Amino acid sequence: MILYDYKRAPNPRRVRIFLAEKNINIEIRNVDLMNQENIKEDFLKINPLGTVPFLQIEDGIGIAESIAICRYFEEKYPEPALMGKDPIEKAQIEMWQRLIEFKGIFPAGEAFRNKAEGFKDRAVAGPVKIEQIPELIERGEILINYFFKFINARLSKSEYVGGKSFSIADISAYIAIDFASWIKLVPDESHGSLNEWLEKIKLRDSINA
Ligand SMILES: N[C@@H](CCC(=O)N[C@@H](CS)C(=O)NCC(=O)O)C(=O)O
C-alpha cells in the first residue's frame, strides 16, 4: 500500500495527521507538485485526477479524496475513533467536516490559487489548464473572514469542532486555518475561542505530521 503525498500541500497533510493520530505507518511516496509531476503521464496512470493525497491499496484499487482515504483507515482501525462512534456523533462530525471544506478549505484554495504567481494557468488542481480569475481572490478572502467567525462561534459552545472529542473535523479546520495563513489571513484576537482551540490543537504530536 502506498500513500502518494506532497509534504507542503494542505490536503495530504490532513491524511498524514489522521494516520499519526491512529499511529498507522505506511509507505509514503512524494509527488513533486511544484514540478508538476502530478500531471505527468506516470502519475496520471496511477490517479487520473492528478491530485494528492492518493492511496494505492493494490493494483487497480485506489482511493482519491482525503476524507475517503481517512474513512478507509477509520473502518480498518476504528480506535481511536476520529469520525464518531454512534450515529449522532458520526453524522455531526461529518456535517462539521463538510461545512469546513465548503466554508474554509475551498475558499482558502480559491483565494490562494487565483492569487499565487506560480499558479497562473493552474487555478484548479489537476491536469486541466484553468486561468486565474482575480475577482475570486476577494471572494475567497471574504468567505475566509466569515469562516473565522463561524468556527469561532462553534468553538465558543463546543470543546472540539465536531463535539466533545478530537476528530477529523478538527484536522480539517486546522488545515483550513493554516491554508488561509498562506494568503496572510489569520484569526485576530476577536476570535478568542478559535485562538484558544488553535493553541490546544498545536500541542498534539500529530499536528507536525
Ligand atoms: N478534495 C481533494 C483535493 C485534492 C487536491 O486538490 N490536492 C492538491 C494538493 S492540496 C493537489 O493535488 N494539487 C495538484 C495541483 O495543484 O495540480 C482532497 O480532499 O483530497
PDB file of C-alpha atoms and ligand atoms in Angstrom:
ATOM      1  CA  MET A   1       0.000   0.000   0.000  1.00  0.00           C
ATOM      2  CA  ILE A   2       1.339   3.441  -0.942  1.00  0.00           C
ATOM      3  CA  LEU A   3       0.169   6.904   0.021  1.00  0.00           C
ATOM      4  CA  TYR A   4       1.043   9.477  -2.642  1.00  0.00           C
ATOM      5  CA  ASP A   5       1.798  12.698  -0.852  1.00  0.00           C
ATOM      6  CA  TYR A   6       3.298  16.168  -1.058  1.00  0.00           C
ATOM      7  CA  LYS A   7       4.693  17.482   2.185  1.00  0.00           C
ATOM      8  CA  ARG A   8       3.748  21.149   1.806  1.00  0.00           C
ATOM      9  CA  ALA A   9       0.215  20.710   0.464  1.00  0.00           C
ATOM     10  CA  PRO A  10      -2.817  21.019   2.789  1.00  0.00           C
ATOM     11  CA  ASN A  11      -4.929  18.021   1.738  1.00  0.00           C
ATOM     12  CA  PRO A  12      -2.273  15.297   2.041  1.00  0.00           C
ATOM     13  CA  ARG A  13      -1.397  16.769   5.423  1.00  0.00           C
ATOM     14  CA  ARG A  14      -4.921  16.029   6.638  1.00  0.00           C
ATOM     15  CA  VAL A  15      -4.307  12.358   5.892  1.00  0.00           C
ATOM     16  CA  ARG A  16      -0.846  12.358   7.495  1.00  0.00           C
ATOM     17  CA  ILE A  17      -2.262  13.900  10.693  1.00  0.00           C
ATOM     18  CA  PHE A  18      -5.093  11.349  10.687  1.00  0.00           C
ATOM     19  CA  LEU A  19      -2.605   8.471  10.315  1.00  0.00           C
ATOM     20  CA  ALA A  20      -0.370   9.888  13.046  1.00  0.00           C
ATOM     21  CA  GLU A  21      -3.357  10.121  15.426  1.00  0.00           C
ATOM     22  CA  LYS A  22      -4.047   6.451  14.784  1.00  0.00           C
ATOM     23  CA  ASN A  23      -0.369   5.513  14.880  1.00  0.00           C
ATOM     24  CA  ILE A  24      -0.538   3.912  11.448  1.00  0.00           C
ATOM     25  CA  ASN A  25       2.662   3.669   9.424  1.00  0.00           C
ATOM     26  CA  ILE A  26       2.517   3.068   5.689  1.00  0.00           C
ATOM     27  CA  GLU A  27       4.791   3.698   2.739  1.00  0.00           C
ATOM     28  CA  ILE A  28       4.635   7.326   1.625  1.00  0.00           C
ATOM     29  CA  ARG A  29       5.784   8.464  -1.792  1.00  0.00           C
ATOM     30  CA  ASN A  30       6.375  12.114  -2.672  1.00  0.00           C
ATOM     31  CA  VAL A  31       4.809  13.576  -5.816  1.00  0.00           C
ATOM     32  CA  ASP A  32       6.554  16.838  -6.635  1.00  0.00           C
ATOM     33  CA  LEU A  33       3.637  19.215  -7.241  1.00  0.00           C
ATOM     34  CA  MET A  34       5.947  22.183  -7.772  1.00  0.00           C
ATOM     35  CA  ASN A  35       7.473  20.394 -10.767  1.00  0.00           C
ATOM     36  CA  GLN A  36       4.002  19.287 -11.897  1.00  0.00           C
ATOM     37  CA  GLU A  37       4.860  15.616 -11.512  1.00  0.00           C
ATOM     38  CA  ASN A  38       1.169  15.091 -10.653  1.00  0.00           C
ATOM     39  CA  ILE A  39       0.054  15.875 -14.204  1.00  0.00           C
ATOM     40  CA  LYS A  40       2.737  13.830 -15.948  1.00  0.00           C
ATOM     41  CA  GLU A  41       1.787  10.573 -17.602  1.00  0.00           C
ATOM     42  CA  ASP A  42       3.318   8.298 -14.971  1.00  0.00           C
ATOM     43  CA  PHE A  43       1.262   9.737 -12.123  1.00  0.00           C
ATOM     44  CA  LEU A  44      -1.921  10.165 -14.196  1.00  0.00           C
ATOM     45  CA  LYS A  45      -1.784   6.425 -14.837  1.00  0.00           C
ATOM     46  CA  ILE A  46      -1.958   5.957 -11.061  1.00  0.00           C
ATOM     47  CA  ASN A  47      -4.506   8.716 -10.360  1.00  0.00           C
ATOM     48  CA  PRO A  48      -6.148  10.265 -13.441  1.00  0.00           C
ATOM     49  CA  LEU A  49      -7.394  13.150 -11.275  1.00  0.00           C
ATOM     50  CA  GLY A  50      -3.779  14.276 -10.913  1.00  0.00           C
ATOM     51  CA  THR A  51      -4.195  15.081  -7.224  1.00  0.00           C
ATOM     52  CA  VAL A  52      -2.708  14.077  -3.902  1.00  0.00           C
ATOM     53  CA  PRO A  53      -3.363  12.522  -1.488  1.00  0.00           C
ATOM     54  CA  PHE A  54      -3.967   9.275  -3.308  1.00  0.00           C
ATOM     55  CA  LEU A  55      -3.954   5.869  -1.646  1.00  0.00           C
ATOM     56  CA  GLN A  56      -2.972   2.941  -3.821  1.00  0.00           C
ATOM     57  CA  ILE A  57      -4.200  -0.099  -1.926  1.00  0.00           C
ATOM     58  CA  GLU A  58      -3.229  -2.636  -4.543  1.00  0.00           C
ATOM     59  CA  ASP A  59      -3.079  -2.841  -8.330  1.00  0.00           C
ATOM     60  CA  GLY A  60      -6.355  -1.458  -9.665  1.00  0.00           C
ATOM     61  CA  ILE A  61      -7.681  -0.376  -6.263  1.00  0.00           C
ATOM     62  CA  GLY A  62      -7.010   3.204  -5.329  1.00  0.00           C
ATOM     63  CA  ILE A  63      -8.700   5.965  -3.357  1.00  0.00           C
ATOM     64  CA  ALA A  64      -8.584   9.704  -4.059  1.00  0.00           C
ATOM     65  CA  GLU A  65     -10.049  12.394  -1.751  1.00  0.00           C
ATOM     66  CA  SER A  66      -8.593  12.933   1.711  1.00  0.00           C
ATOM     67  CA  ILE A  67     -11.769  12.084   3.577  1.00  0.00           C
ATOM     68  CA  ALA A  68     -12.400   8.900   1.602  1.00  0.00           C
ATOM     69  CA  ILE A  69      -8.851   7.800   2.458  1.00  0.00           C
ATOM     70  CA  CYS A  70      -9.448   8.625   6.119  1.00  0.00           C
ATOM     71  CA  ARG A  71     -12.724   6.676   6.003  1.00  0.00           C
ATOM     72  CA  TYR A  72     -10.853   3.602   4.773  1.00  0.00           C
ATOM     73  CA  PHE A  73      -8.423   3.756   7.693  1.00  0.00           C
ATOM     74  CA  GLU A  74     -11.210   4.525  10.197  1.00  0.00           C
ATOM     75  CA  GLU A  75     -13.046   1.374   9.111  1.00  0.00           C
ATOM     76  CA  LYS A  76      -9.897  -0.729   9.245  1.00  0.00           C
ATOM     77  CA  TYR A  77      -8.587   0.693  12.506  1.00  0.00           C
ATOM     78  CA  PRO A  78     -11.551   2.069  14.476  1.00  0.00           C
ATOM     79  CA  GLU A  79      -9.533   3.136  17.541  1.00  0.00           C
ATOM     80  CA  PRO A  80      -9.096   5.926  18.371  1.00  0.00           C
ATOM     81  CA  ALA A  81     -12.330   6.932  16.650  1.00  0.00           C
ATOM     82  CA  LEU A  82     -11.823  10.110  14.628  1.00  0.00           C
ATOM     83  CA  MET A  83     -15.095  10.012  12.688  1.00  0.00           C
ATOM     84  CA  GLY A  84     -17.536   9.422  15.558  1.00  0.00           C
ATOM     85  CA  LYS A  85     -18.715   6.361  17.448  1.00  0.00           C
ATOM     86  CA  ASP A  86     -22.515   6.374  17.285  1.00  0.00           C
ATOM     87  CA  PRO A  87     -24.974   7.509  14.591  1.00  0.00           C
ATOM     88  CA  ILE A  88     -25.425  11.012  16.011  1.00  0.00           C
ATOM     89  CA  GLU A  89     -21.713  11.614  16.558  1.00  0.00           C
ATOM     90  CA  LYS A  90     -20.874  10.258  13.118  1.00  0.00           C
ATOM     91  CA  ALA A  91     -23.434  12.495  11.403  1.00  0.00           C
ATOM     92  CA  GLN A  92     -22.424  15.578  13.394  1.00  0.00           C
ATOM     93  CA  ILE A  93     -18.726  15.119  12.687  1.00  0.00           C
ATOM     94  CA  GLU A  94     -19.488  14.604   9.014  1.00  0.00           C
ATOM     95  CA  MET A  95     -21.643  17.736   8.997  1.00  0.00           C
ATOM     96  CA  TRP A  96     -18.839  19.842  10.501  1.00  0.00           C
ATOM     97  CA  GLN A  97     -16.222  18.258   8.292  1.00  0.00           C
ATOM     98  CA  ARG A  98     -18.251  19.149   5.171  1.00  0.00           C
ATOM     99  CA  LEU A  99     -19.020  22.661   6.406  1.00  0.00           C
ATOM    100  CA  ILE A 100     -15.311  23.232   6.991  1.00  0.00           C
ATOM    101  CA  GLU A 101     -14.429  22.092   3.492  1.00  0.00           C
ATOM    102  CA  PHE A 102     -17.084  24.292   1.878  1.00  0.00           C
ATOM    103  CA  LYS A 103     -16.616  27.352   4.081  1.00  0.00           C
ATOM    104  CA  GLY A 104     -12.879  27.151   4.837  1.00  0.00           C
ATOM    105  CA  ILE A 105     -10.719  24.884   2.692  1.00  0.00           C
ATOM    106  CA  PHE A 106     -12.358  25.667  -0.674  1.00  0.00           C
ATOM    107  CA  PRO A 107     -12.348  29.479  -0.226  1.00  0.00           C
ATOM    108  CA  ALA A 108      -8.721  29.388   1.004  1.00  0.00           C
ATOM    109  CA  GLY A 109      -7.798  27.328  -2.058  1.00  0.00           C
ATOM    110  CA  GLU A 110      -9.736  29.665  -4.335  1.00  0.00           C
ATOM    111  CA  ALA A 111      -8.078  32.803  -2.960  1.00  0.00           C
ATOM    112  CA  PHE A 112      -4.601  31.235  -2.973  1.00  0.00           C
ATOM    113  CA  ARG A 113      -4.711  29.580  -6.391  1.00  0.00           C
ATOM    114  CA  ASN A 114      -6.160  32.632  -8.105  1.00  0.00           C
ATOM    115  CA  LYS A 115      -3.523  34.861  -6.478  1.00  0.00           C
ATOM    116  CA  ALA A 116      -0.198  32.996  -6.462  1.00  0.00           C
ATOM    117  CA  GLU A 117       2.137  33.763  -9.392  1.00  0.00           C
ATOM    118  CA  GLY A 118       3.181  30.125  -9.680  1.00  0.00           C
ATOM    119  CA  PHE A 119      -0.410  29.018 -10.381  1.00  0.00           C
ATOM    120  CA  LYS A 120      -1.098  31.252 -13.408  1.00  0.00           C
ATOM    121  CA  ASP A 121      -2.746  28.555 -15.528  1.00  0.00           C
ATOM    122  CA  ARG A 122      -3.300  26.126 -12.664  1.00  0.00           C
ATOM    123  CA  ALA A 123      -6.119  27.835 -10.790  1.00  0.00           C
ATOM    124  CA  VAL A 124      -7.804  24.467 -10.225  1.00  0.00           C
ATOM    125  CA  ALA A 125      -5.919  21.347  -9.086  1.00  0.00           C
ATOM    126  CA  GLY A 126      -5.366  18.622 -11.649  1.00  0.00           C
ATOM    127  CA  PRO A 127      -4.481  18.205 -15.310  1.00  0.00           C
ATOM    128  CA  VAL A 128      -6.922  20.734 -16.855  1.00  0.00           C
ATOM    129  CA  LYS A 129      -5.406  24.167 -17.531  1.00  0.00           C
ATOM    130  CA  ILE A 130      -7.558  26.841 -15.912  1.00  0.00           C
ATOM    131  CA  GLU A 131      -6.606  30.544 -15.944  1.00  0.00           C
ATOM    132  CA  GLN A 132      -6.689  32.591 -12.758  1.00  0.00           C
ATOM    133  CA  ILE A 133      -9.723  34.853 -12.162  1.00  0.00           C
ATOM    134  CA  PRO A 134      -8.548  37.773  -9.983  1.00  0.00           C
ATOM    135  CA  GLU A 135     -12.092  38.534  -8.680  1.00  0.00           C
ATOM    136  CA  LEU A 136     -12.097  35.157  -6.948  1.00  0.00           C
ATOM    137  CA  ILE A 137      -9.289  36.300  -4.641  1.00  0.00           C
ATOM    138  CA  GLU A 138     -11.555  38.841  -2.979  1.00  0.00           C
ATOM    139  CA  ARG A 139     -14.473  36.433  -2.797  1.00  0.00           C
ATOM    140  CA  GLY A 140     -12.232  33.810  -1.176  1.00  0.00           C
ATOM    141  CA  GLU A 141     -10.939  36.336   1.356  1.00  0.00           C
ATOM    142  CA  ILE A 142     -14.456  37.485   2.299  1.00  0.00           C
ATOM    143  CA  LEU A 143     -15.502  33.864   2.798  1.00  0.00           C
ATOM    144  CA  ILE A 144     -12.452  33.058   4.925  1.00  0.00           C
ATOM    145  CA  ASN A 145     -13.139  36.008   7.222  1.00  0.00           C
ATOM    146  CA  TYR A 146     -16.678  34.742   7.580  1.00  0.00           C
ATOM    147  CA  PHE A 147     -15.301  31.227   8.230  1.00  0.00           C
ATOM    148  CA  PHE A 148     -13.211  32.526  11.148  1.00  0.00           C
ATOM    149  CA  LYS A 149     -16.365  33.984  12.754  1.00  0.00           C
ATOM    150  CA  PHE A 150     -18.390  30.870  12.009  1.00  0.00           C
ATOM    151  CA  ILE A 151     -15.879  28.485  13.553  1.00  0.00           C
ATOM    152  CA  ASN A 152     -15.195  30.811  16.487  1.00  0.00           C
ATOM    153  CA  ALA A 153     -18.932  30.761  17.282  1.00  0.00           C
ATOM    154  CA  ARG A 154     -18.940  26.953  17.151  1.00  0.00           C
ATOM    155  CA  LEU A 155     -15.900  26.698  19.423  1.00  0.00           C
ATOM    156  CA  SER A 156     -17.436  29.077  21.955  1.00  0.00           C
ATOM    157  CA  LYS A 157     -20.053  26.338  22.525  1.00  0.00           C
ATOM    158  CA  SER A 158     -18.115  23.145  21.882  1.00  0.00           C
ATOM    159  CA  GLU A 159     -14.751  21.894  23.096  1.00  0.00           C
ATOM    160  CA  TYR A 160     -13.857  20.487  19.689  1.00  0.00           C
ATOM    161  CA  VAL A 161     -15.265  21.297  16.253  1.00  0.00           C
ATOM    162  CA  GLY A 162     -17.191  18.045  15.888  1.00  0.00           C
ATOM    163  CA  GLY A 163     -18.254  17.728  19.560  1.00  0.00           C
ATOM    164  CA  LYS A 164     -16.714  16.534  22.813  1.00  0.00           C
ATOM    165  CA  SER A 165     -13.656  14.852  21.341  1.00  0.00           C
ATOM    166  CA  PHE A 166     -10.944  15.486  18.764  1.00  0.00           C
ATOM    167  CA  SER A 167     -11.968  14.348  15.275  1.00  0.00           C
ATOM    168  CA  ILE A 168     -11.402  14.677  11.549  1.00  0.00           C
ATOM    169  CA  ALA A 169     -13.396  17.941  11.771  1.00  0.00           C
ATOM    170  CA  ASP A 170     -10.606  19.435  13.922  1.00  0.00           C
ATOM    171  CA  ILE A 171      -7.970  18.231  11.478  1.00  0.00           C
ATOM    172  CA  SER A 172      -9.794  19.845   8.562  1.00  0.00           C
ATOM    173  CA  ALA A 173     -10.434  23.080  10.484  1.00  0.00           C
ATOM    174  CA  TYR A 174      -6.764  23.312  11.483  1.00  0.00           C
ATOM    175  CA  ILE A 175      -5.702  22.782   7.870  1.00  0.00           C
ATOM    176  CA  ALA A 176      -8.213  25.381   6.615  1.00  0.00           C
ATOM    177  CA  ILE A 177      -6.802  27.973   9.026  1.00  0.00           C
ATOM    178  CA  ASP A 178      -3.215  27.124   8.147  1.00  0.00           C
ATOM    179  CA  PHE A 179      -4.061  27.325   4.424  1.00  0.00           C
ATOM    180  CA  ALA A 180      -5.658  30.767   4.944  1.00  0.00           C
ATOM    181  CA  SER A 181      -2.396  31.959   6.526  1.00  0.00           C
ATOM    182  CA  TRP A 182      -0.674  31.342   3.166  1.00  0.00           C
ATOM    183  CA  ILE A 183      -2.544  34.424   1.945  1.00  0.00           C
ATOM    184  CA  LYS A 184      -1.894  36.203   5.252  1.00  0.00           C
ATOM    185  CA  LEU A 185      -5.362  35.786   6.727  1.00  0.00           C
ATOM    186  CA  VAL A 186      -5.219  34.825  10.397  1.00  0.00           C
ATOM    187  CA  PRO A 187      -7.920  34.931  13.069  1.00  0.00           C
ATOM    188  CA  ASP A 188      -7.342  38.073  15.165  1.00  0.00           C
ATOM    189  CA  GLU A 189      -7.914  38.493  18.923  1.00  0.00           C
ATOM    190  CA  SER A 190     -11.665  38.958  18.421  1.00  0.00           C
ATOM    191  CA  HIS A 191     -11.775  35.203  17.733  1.00  0.00           C
ATOM    192  CA  GLY A 192     -10.938  34.164  21.302  1.00  0.00           C
ATOM    193  CA  SER A 193     -12.428  30.662  21.313  1.00  0.00           C
ATOM    194  CA  LEU A 194     -10.860  29.846  17.966  1.00  0.00           C
ATOM    195  CA  ASN A 195      -7.421  31.008  19.128  1.00  0.00           C
ATOM    196  CA  GLU A 196      -7.684  29.009  22.372  1.00  0.00           C
ATOM    197  CA  TRP A 197      -8.613  25.921  20.380  1.00  0.00           C
ATOM    198  CA  LEU A 198      -5.704  26.538  17.976  1.00  0.00           C
ATOM    199  CA  GLU A 199      -3.224  26.608  20.876  1.00  0.00           C
ATOM    200  CA  LYS A 200      -4.647  23.312  22.165  1.00  0.00           C
ATOM    201  CA  ILE A 201      -4.500  21.638  18.741  1.00  0.00           C
ATOM    202  CA  LYS A 202      -0.899  22.759  18.154  1.00  0.00           C
ATOM    203  CA  LEU A 203       0.139  20.745  21.231  1.00  0.00           C
ATOM    204  CA  ARG A 204      -0.838  17.443  19.615  1.00  0.00           C
ATOM    205  CA  ASP A 205       2.141  15.402  18.357  1.00  0.00           C
ATOM    206  CA  SER A 206       0.256  14.501  15.172  1.00  0.00           C
ATOM    207  CA  ILE A 207      -0.047  18.092  14.035  1.00  0.00           C
ATOM    208  CA  ASN A 208       3.518  18.198  12.710  1.00  0.00           C
ATOM    209  CA  ALA A 209       2.970  15.139  10.528  1.00  0.00           C
TER     210      ALA A 209
HETATM  211  N1  LIG B   1     -10.681  17.380  -2.405  1.00  0.00           N
HETATM  212  C1  LIG B   1      -9.394  16.767  -2.616  1.00  0.00           C
HETATM  213  C2  LIG B   1      -8.408  17.842  -3.036  1.00  0.00           C
HETATM  214  C3  LIG B   1      -7.107  17.275  -3.533  1.00  0.00           C
HETATM  215  C4  LIG B   1      -6.203  18.398  -4.000  1.00  0.00           C
HETATM  216  O1  LIG B   1      -6.644  19.393  -4.600  1.00  0.00           O
HETATM  217  N2  LIG B   1      -4.913  18.238  -3.706  1.00  0.00           N
HETATM  218  C5  LIG B   1      -3.959  19.231  -4.138  1.00  0.00           C
HETATM  219  C6  LIG B   1      -2.869  19.364  -3.075  1.00  0.00           C
HETATM  220  S1  LIG B   1      -3.533  20.089  -1.598  1.00  0.00           S
HETATM  221  C7  LIG B   1      -3.340  18.777  -5.422  1.00  0.00           C
HETATM  222  O2  LIG B   1      -3.216  17.579  -5.649  1.00  0.00           O
HETATM  223  N3  LIG B   1      -2.947  19.699  -6.282  1.00  0.00           N
HETATM  224  C8  LIG B   1      -2.429  19.359  -7.565  1.00  0.00           C
HETATM  225  C9  LIG B   1      -2.350  20.540  -8.454  1.00  0.00           C
HETATM  226  O3  LIG B   1      -2.149  21.646  -7.945  1.00  0.00           O
HETATM  227  O4  LIG B   1      -2.469  20.364  -9.674  1.00  0.00           O
HETATM  228  C10 LIG B   1      -8.940  16.064  -1.325  1.00  0.00           C
HETATM  229  O5  LIG B   1      -9.523  16.347  -0.259  1.00  0.00           O
HETATM  230  O6  LIG B   1      -8.072  15.198  -1.354  1.00  0.00           O
END
